[in-house]
PDB file of C-alpha atoms in Angstrom:
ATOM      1  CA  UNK A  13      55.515  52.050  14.777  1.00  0.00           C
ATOM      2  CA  UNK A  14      58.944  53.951  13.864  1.00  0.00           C
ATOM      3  CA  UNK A  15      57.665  54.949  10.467  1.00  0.00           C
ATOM      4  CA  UNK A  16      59.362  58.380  10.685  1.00  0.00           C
ATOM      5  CA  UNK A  17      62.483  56.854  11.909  1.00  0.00           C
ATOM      6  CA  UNK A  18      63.738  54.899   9.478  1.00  0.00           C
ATOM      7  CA  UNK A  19      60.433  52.707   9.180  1.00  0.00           C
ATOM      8  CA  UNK A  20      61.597  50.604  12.255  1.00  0.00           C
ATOM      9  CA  UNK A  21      58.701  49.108  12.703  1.00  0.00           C
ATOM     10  CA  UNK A  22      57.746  47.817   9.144  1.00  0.00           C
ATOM     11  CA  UNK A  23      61.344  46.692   9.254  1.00  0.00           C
ATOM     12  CA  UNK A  24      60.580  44.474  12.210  1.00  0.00           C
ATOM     13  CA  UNK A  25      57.565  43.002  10.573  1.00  0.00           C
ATOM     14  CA  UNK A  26      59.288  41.822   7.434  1.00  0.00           C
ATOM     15  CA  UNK A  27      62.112  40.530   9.308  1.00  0.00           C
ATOM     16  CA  UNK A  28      59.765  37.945  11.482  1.00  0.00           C
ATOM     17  CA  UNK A  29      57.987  37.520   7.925  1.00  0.00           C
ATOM     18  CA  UNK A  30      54.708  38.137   9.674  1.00  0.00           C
ATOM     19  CA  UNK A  31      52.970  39.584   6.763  1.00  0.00           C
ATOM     20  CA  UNK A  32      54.530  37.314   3.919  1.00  0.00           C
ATOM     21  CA  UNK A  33      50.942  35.863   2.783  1.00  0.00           C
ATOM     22  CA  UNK A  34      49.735  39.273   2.051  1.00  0.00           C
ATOM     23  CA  UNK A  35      48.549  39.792  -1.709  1.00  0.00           C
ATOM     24  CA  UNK A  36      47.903  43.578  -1.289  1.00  0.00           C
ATOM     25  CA  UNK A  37      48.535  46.265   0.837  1.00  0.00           C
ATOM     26  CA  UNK A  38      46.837  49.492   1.671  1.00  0.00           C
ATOM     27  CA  UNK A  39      48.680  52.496   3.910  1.00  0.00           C
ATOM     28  CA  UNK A  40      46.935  54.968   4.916  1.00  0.00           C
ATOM     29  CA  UNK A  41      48.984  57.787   5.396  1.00  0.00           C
ATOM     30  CA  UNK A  42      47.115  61.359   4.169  1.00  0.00           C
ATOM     31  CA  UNK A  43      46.258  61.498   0.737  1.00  0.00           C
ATOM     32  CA  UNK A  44      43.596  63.969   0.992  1.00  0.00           C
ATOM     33  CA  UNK A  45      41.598  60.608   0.139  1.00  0.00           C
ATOM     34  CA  UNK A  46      42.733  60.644  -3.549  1.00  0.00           C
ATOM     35  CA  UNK A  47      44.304  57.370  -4.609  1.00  0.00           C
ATOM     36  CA  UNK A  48      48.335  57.179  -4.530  1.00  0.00           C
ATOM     37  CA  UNK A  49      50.024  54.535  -6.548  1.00  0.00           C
ATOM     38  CA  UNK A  50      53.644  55.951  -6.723  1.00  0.00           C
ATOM     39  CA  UNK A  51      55.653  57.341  -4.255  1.00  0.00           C
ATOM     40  CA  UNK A  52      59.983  58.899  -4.025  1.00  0.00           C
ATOM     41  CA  UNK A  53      62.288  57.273  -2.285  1.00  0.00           C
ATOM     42  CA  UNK A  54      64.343  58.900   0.526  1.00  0.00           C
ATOM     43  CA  UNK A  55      68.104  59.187   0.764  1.00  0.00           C
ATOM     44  CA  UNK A  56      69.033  60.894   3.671  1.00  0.00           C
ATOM     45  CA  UNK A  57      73.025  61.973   3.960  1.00  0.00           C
ATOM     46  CA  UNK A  58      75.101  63.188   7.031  1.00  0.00           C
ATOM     47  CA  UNK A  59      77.793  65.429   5.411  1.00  0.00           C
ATOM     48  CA  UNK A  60      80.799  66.871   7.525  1.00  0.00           C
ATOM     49  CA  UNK A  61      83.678  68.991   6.623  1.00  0.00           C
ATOM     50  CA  UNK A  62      86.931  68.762   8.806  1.00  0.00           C
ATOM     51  CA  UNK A  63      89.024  71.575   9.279  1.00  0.00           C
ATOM     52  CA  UNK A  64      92.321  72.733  11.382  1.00  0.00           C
ATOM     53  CA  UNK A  65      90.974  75.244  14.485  1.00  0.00           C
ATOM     54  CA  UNK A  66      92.652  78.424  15.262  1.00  0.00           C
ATOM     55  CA  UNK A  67      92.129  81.826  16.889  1.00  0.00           C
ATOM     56  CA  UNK A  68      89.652  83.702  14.851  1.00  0.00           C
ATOM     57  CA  UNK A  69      91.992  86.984  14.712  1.00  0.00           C
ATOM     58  CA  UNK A  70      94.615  84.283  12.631  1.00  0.00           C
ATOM     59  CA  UNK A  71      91.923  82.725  10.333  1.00  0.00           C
ATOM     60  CA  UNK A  72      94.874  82.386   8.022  1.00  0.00           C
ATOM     61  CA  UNK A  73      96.200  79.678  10.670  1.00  0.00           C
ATOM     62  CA  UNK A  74      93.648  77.089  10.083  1.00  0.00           C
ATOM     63  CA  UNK A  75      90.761  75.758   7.876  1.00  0.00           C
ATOM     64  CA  UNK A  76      87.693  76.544   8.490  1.00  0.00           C
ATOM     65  CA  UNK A  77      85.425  73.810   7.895  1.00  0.00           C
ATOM     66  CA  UNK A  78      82.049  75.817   7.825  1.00  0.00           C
ATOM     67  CA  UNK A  79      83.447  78.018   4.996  1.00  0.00           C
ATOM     68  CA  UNK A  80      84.160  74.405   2.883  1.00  0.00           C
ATOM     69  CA  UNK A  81      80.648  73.331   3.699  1.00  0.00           C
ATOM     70  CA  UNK A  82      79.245  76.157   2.226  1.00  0.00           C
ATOM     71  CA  UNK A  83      81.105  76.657  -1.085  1.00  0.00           C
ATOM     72  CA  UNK A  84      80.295  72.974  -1.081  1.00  0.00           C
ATOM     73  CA  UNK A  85      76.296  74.453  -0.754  1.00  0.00           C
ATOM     74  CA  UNK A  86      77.253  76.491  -3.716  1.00  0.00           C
ATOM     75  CA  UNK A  87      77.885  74.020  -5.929  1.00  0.00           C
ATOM     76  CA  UNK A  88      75.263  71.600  -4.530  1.00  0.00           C
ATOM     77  CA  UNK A  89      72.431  75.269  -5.918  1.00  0.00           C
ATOM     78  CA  UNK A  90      73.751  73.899  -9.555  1.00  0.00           C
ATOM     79  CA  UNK A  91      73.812  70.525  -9.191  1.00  0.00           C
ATOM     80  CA  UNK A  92      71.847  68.132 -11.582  1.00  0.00           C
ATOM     81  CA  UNK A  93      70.932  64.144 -10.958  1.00  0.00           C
ATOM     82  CA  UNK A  94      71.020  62.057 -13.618  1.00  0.00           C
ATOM     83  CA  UNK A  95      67.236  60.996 -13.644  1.00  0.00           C
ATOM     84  CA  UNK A  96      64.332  59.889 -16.072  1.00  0.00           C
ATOM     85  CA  UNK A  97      61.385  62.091 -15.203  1.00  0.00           C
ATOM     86  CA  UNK A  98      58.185  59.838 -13.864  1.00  0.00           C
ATOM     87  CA  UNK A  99      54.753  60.273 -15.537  1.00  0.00           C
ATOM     88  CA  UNK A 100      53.245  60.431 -12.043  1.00  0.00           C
ATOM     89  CA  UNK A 101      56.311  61.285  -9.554  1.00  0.00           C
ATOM     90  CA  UNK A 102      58.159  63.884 -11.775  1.00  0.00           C
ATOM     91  CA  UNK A 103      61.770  64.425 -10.300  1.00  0.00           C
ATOM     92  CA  UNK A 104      63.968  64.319  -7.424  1.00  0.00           C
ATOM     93  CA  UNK A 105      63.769  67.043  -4.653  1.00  0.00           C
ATOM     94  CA  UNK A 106      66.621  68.295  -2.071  1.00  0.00           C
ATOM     95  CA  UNK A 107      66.462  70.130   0.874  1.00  0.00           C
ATOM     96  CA  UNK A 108      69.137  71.024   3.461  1.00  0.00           C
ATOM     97  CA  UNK A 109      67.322  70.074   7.031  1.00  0.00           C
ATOM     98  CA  UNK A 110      70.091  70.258   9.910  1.00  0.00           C
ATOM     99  CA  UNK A 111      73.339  72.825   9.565  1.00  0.00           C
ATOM    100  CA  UNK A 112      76.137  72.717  12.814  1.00  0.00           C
ATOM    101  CA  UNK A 113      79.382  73.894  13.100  1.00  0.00           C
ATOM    102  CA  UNK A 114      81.819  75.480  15.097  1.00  0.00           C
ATOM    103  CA  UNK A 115      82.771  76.387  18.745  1.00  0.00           C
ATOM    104  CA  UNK A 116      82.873  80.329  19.557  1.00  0.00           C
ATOM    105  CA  UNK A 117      83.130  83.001  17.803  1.00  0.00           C
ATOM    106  CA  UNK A 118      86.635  83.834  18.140  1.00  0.00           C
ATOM    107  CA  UNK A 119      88.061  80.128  17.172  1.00  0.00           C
ATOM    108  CA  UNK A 120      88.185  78.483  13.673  1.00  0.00           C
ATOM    109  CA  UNK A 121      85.582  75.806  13.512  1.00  0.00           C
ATOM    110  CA  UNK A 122      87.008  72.655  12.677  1.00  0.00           C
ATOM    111  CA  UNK A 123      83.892  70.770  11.539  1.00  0.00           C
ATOM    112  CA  UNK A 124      80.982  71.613  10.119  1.00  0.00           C
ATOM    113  CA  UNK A 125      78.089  69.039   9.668  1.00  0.00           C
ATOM    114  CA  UNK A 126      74.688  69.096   6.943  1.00  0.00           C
ATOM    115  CA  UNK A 127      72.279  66.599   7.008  1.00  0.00           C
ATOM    116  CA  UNK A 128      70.327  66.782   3.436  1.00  0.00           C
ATOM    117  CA  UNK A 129      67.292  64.783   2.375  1.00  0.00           C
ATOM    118  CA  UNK A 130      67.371  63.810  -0.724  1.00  0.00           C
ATOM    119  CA  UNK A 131      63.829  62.499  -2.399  1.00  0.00           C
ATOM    120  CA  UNK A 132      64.364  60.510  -5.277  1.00  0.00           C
ATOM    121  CA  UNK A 133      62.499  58.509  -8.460  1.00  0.00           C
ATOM    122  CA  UNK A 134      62.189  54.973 -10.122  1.00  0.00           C
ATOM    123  CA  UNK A 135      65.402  54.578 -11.360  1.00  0.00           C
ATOM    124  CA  UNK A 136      67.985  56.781  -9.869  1.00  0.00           C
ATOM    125  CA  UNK A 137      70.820  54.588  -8.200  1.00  0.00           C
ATOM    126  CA  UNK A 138      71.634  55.919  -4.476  1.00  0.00           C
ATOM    127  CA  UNK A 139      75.170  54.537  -4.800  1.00  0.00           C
ATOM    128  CA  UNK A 140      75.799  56.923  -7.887  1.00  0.00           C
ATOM    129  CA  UNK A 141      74.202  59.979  -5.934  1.00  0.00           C
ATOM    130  CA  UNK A 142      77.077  59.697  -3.086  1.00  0.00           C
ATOM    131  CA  UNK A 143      79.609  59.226  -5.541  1.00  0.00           C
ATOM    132  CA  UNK A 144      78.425  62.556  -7.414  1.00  0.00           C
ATOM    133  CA  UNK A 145      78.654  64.241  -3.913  1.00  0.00           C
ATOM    134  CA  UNK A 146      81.734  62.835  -2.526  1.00  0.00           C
ATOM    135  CA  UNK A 147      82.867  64.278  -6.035  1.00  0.00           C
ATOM    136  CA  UNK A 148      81.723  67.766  -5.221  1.00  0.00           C
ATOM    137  CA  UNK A 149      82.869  67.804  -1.647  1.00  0.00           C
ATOM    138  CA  UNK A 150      86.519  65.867  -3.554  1.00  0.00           C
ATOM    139  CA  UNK A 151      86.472  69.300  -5.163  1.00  0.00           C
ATOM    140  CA  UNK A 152      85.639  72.039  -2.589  1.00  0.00           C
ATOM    141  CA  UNK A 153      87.684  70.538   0.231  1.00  0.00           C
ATOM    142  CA  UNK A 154      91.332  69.723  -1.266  1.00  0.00           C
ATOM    143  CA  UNK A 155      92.387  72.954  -2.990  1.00  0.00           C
ATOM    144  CA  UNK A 156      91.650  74.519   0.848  1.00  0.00           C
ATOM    145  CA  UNK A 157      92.897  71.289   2.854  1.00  0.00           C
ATOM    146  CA  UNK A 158      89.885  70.368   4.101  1.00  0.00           C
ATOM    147  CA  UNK A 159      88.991  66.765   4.576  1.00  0.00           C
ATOM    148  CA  UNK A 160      85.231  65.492   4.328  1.00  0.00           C
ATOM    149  CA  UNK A 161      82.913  62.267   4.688  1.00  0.00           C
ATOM    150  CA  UNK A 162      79.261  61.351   3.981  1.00  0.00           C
ATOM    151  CA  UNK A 163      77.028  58.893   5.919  1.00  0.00           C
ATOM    152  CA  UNK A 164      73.746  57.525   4.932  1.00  0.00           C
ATOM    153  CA  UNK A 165      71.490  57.888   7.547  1.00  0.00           C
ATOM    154  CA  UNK A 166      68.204  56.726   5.683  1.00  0.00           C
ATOM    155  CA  UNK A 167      68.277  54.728   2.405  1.00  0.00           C
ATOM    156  CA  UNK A 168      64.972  54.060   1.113  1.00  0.00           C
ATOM    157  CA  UNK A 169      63.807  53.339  -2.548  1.00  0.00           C
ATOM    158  CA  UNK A 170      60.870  54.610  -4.281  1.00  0.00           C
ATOM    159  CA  UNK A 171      57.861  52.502  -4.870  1.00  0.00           C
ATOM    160  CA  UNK A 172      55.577  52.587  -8.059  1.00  0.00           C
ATOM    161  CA  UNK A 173      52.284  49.905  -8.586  1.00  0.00           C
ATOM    162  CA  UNK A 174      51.293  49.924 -11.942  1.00  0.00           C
ATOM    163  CA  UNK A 175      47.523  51.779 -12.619  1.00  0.00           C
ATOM    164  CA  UNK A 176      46.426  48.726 -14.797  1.00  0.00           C
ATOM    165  CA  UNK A 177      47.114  46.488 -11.665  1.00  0.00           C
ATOM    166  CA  UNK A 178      43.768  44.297 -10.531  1.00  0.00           C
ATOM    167  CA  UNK A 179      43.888  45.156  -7.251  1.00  0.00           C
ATOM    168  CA  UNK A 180      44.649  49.378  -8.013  1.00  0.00           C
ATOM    169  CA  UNK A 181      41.372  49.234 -10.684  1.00  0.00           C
ATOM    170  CA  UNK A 182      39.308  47.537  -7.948  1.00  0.00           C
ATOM    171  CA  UNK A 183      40.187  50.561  -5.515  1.00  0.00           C
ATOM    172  CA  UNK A 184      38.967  52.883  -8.085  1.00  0.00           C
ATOM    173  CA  UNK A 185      35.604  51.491  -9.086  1.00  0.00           C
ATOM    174  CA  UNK A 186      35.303  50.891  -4.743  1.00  0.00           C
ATOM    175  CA  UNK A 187      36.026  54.738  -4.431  1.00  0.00           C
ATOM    176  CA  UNK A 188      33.397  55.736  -7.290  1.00  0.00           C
ATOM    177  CA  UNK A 189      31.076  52.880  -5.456  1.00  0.00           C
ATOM    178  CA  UNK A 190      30.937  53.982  -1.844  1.00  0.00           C
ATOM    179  CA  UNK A 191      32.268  57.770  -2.598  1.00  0.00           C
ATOM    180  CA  UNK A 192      30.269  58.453  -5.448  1.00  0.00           C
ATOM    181  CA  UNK A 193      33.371  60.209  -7.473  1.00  0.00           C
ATOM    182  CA  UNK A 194      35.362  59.061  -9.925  1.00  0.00           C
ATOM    183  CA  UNK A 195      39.118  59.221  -8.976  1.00  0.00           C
ATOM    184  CA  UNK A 196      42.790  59.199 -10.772  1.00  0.00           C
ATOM    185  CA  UNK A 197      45.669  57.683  -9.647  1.00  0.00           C
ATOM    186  CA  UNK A 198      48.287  60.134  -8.412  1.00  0.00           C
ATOM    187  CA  UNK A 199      51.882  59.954  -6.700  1.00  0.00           C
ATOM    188  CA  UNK A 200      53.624  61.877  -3.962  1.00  0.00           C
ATOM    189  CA  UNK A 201      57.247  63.154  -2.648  1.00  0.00           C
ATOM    190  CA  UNK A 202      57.019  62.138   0.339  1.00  0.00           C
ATOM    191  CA  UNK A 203      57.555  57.906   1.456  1.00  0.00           C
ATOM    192  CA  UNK A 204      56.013  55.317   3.600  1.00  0.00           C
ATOM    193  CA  UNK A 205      56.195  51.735   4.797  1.00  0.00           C
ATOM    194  CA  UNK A 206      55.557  50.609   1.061  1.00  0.00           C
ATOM    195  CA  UNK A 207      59.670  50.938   0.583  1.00  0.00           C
ATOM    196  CA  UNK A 208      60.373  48.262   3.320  1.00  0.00           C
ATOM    197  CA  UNK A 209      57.017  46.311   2.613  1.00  0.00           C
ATOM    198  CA  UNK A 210      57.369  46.916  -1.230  1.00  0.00           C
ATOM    199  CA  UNK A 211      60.698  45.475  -2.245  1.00  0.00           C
ATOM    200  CA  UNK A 212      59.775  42.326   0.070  1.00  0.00           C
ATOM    201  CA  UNK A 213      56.904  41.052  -1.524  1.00  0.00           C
ATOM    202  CA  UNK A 214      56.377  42.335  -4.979  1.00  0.00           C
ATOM    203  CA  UNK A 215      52.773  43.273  -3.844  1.00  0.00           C
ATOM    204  CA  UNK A 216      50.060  46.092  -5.662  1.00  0.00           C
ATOM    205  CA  UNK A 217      50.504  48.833  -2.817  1.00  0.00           C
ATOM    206  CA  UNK A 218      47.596  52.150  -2.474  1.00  0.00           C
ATOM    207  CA  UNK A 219      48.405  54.921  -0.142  1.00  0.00           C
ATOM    208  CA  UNK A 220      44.776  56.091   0.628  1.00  0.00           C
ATOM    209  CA  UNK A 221      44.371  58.344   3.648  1.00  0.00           C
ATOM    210  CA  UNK A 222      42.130  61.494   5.024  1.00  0.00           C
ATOM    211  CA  UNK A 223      45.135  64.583   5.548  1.00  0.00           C
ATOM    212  CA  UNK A 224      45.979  67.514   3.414  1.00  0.00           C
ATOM    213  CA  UNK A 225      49.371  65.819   2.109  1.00  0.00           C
ATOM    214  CA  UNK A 226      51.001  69.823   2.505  1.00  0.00           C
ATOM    215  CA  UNK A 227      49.568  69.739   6.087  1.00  0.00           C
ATOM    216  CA  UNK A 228      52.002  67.054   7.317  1.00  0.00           C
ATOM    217  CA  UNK A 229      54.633  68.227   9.918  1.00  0.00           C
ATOM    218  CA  UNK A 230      52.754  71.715  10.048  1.00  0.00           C
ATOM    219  CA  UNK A 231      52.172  73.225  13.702  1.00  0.00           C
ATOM    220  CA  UNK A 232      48.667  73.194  13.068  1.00  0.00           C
ATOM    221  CA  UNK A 233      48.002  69.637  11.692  1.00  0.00           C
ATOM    222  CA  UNK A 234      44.604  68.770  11.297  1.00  0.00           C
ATOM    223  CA  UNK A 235      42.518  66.341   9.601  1.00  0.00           C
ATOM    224  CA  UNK A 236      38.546  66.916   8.020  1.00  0.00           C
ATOM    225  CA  UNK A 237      35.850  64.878  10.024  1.00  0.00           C
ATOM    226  CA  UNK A 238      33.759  64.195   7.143  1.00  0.00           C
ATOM    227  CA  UNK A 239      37.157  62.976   5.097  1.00  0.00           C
ATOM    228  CA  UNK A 240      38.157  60.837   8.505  1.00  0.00           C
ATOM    229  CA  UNK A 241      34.570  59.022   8.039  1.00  0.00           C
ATOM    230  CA  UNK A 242      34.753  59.190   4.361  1.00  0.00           C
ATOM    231  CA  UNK A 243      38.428  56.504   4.390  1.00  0.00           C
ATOM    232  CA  UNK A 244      36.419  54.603   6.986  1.00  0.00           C
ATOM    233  CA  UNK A 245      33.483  53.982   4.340  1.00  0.00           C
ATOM    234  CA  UNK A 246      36.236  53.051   1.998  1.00  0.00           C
ATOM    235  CA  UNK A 247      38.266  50.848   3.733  1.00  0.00           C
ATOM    236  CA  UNK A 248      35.275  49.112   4.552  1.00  0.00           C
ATOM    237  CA  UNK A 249      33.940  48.581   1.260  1.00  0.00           C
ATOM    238  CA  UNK A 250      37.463  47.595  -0.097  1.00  0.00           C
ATOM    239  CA  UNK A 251      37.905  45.097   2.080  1.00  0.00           C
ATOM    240  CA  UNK A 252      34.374  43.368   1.474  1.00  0.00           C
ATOM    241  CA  UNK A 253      35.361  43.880  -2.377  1.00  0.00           C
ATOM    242  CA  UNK A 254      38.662  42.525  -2.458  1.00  0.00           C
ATOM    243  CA  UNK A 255      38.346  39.560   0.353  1.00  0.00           C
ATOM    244  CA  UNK A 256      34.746  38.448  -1.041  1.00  0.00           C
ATOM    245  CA  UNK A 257      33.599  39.289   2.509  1.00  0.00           C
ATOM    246  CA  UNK A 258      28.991  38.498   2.171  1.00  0.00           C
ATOM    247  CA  UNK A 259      27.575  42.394   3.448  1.00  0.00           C
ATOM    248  CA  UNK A 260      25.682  40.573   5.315  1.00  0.00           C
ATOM    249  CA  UNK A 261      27.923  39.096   7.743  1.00  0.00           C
TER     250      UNK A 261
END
């Protein structure tokens, strides 16, 4: 529950420590049924510009807060993290989501608010993103007496599970077993659970699901029958696999 808001319910799960004694963990969120081992981690940020209103035939009489937020855009179409690519993950992605800002027309807005989601890699610190920002915004805002704050709304860090991990081989050689196809370990931009259940208990995660990954949030979302029956037959024969369940009971 609450996965797409801030994981809510995987947070509520660790915090009772109801899943503590688990040794592995598969989610199945869509993976076109191809075996995910690495996923980015998510760093959502609530930016807003402050401004002084005024009529909008005396523009000259205030500060315009939508016109700092978007040389502040400007600079963030050049801006570079400080990143080591991942063999699996590559590197961090941005996109601007939610834009709003001013009143009427005819008046001076006087805030001016981005939210931008920010998809990052092993590695990268989430502290030293903000302070890059707050940097650029530092920059953009004084010169034209503007006045600016960030808030993290969603701080998430990436997850990785080695390949050569016992539990990740045993996934594979389940997928050529019941699937009859041999399959390579892959990562993907966007996150799950793993980055509240991950951190917790140090655990070999897969993220093994029928879905187009690209499909995801589309109008039209749909999911193959014979891929929805296909994770079925591979859950299944996972789990006898891994727990040493007899096929015969």
């Amino acid at each position: 529950m609450g996965e797409e808001v801030d994981c809510l319910g995987a947070k509520a799960v660790a915090s009772r420590g109801q899943i503590d004694d688990a040794t592995a963990m598969v989610i199945s969120e869509p993976s076109n049924n191809q075996p995910f081992i690495a996923h980015k981690g998510a760093l959502w940020l609530e930016v807003a510009t402050y401004g002084k209103t005024a009529h909008g035939s005396m523009p000259d009489q205030g500060v315009n807060a939508i016109m700092a937020m978007a040389r502040f855009i400007h600079k963030l179409n050049s801006y570079r993290f400080s990143y080591q690519p991942h063999p699996l993950l590559g590197g961090p992605t941005m996109n601007i989501g939610v834009i709003q800002g001013g009143v009427k027309t005819n008046v001076v807005p006087d805030q001016c608010t981005m939210m931008l989601d920010i998809r990052t890699v092993p590695g990268q610190s989430h502290p030293e993103i903000i302070d890059g920002l707050n940097l650029l915004l530092e920059q953009v805002c004084e010169p034209a007496g503007a006045r600016f704050a960030i808030r993290a709304v969603n701080d998430l860090p990436a997850v990785t599970t080695a390949a050569e991990d016992a539990f990740i081989k045993l996934s594979l050689d389940t997928a050529k077993q019941y699937l009859g196809r041999e399959s390579t370990v892959r990562g993907v931009n966007y996150y799950t659970d793993a980055s509240v259940y991950g951190p917790r208990l140090d655990i070999p995660i897969l993220i093994y699901g029928p879905g187009e990954p690209t499909m995801a949030h589309q109008p039209d979302e749909w999911i193959e029958v014979d891929k929805y029956m296909e994770a079925i037959r591979f859950y299944m024969g996972l789990a006898v696999a891994y727990l040493g369940i007899s096929k015969d009971q």
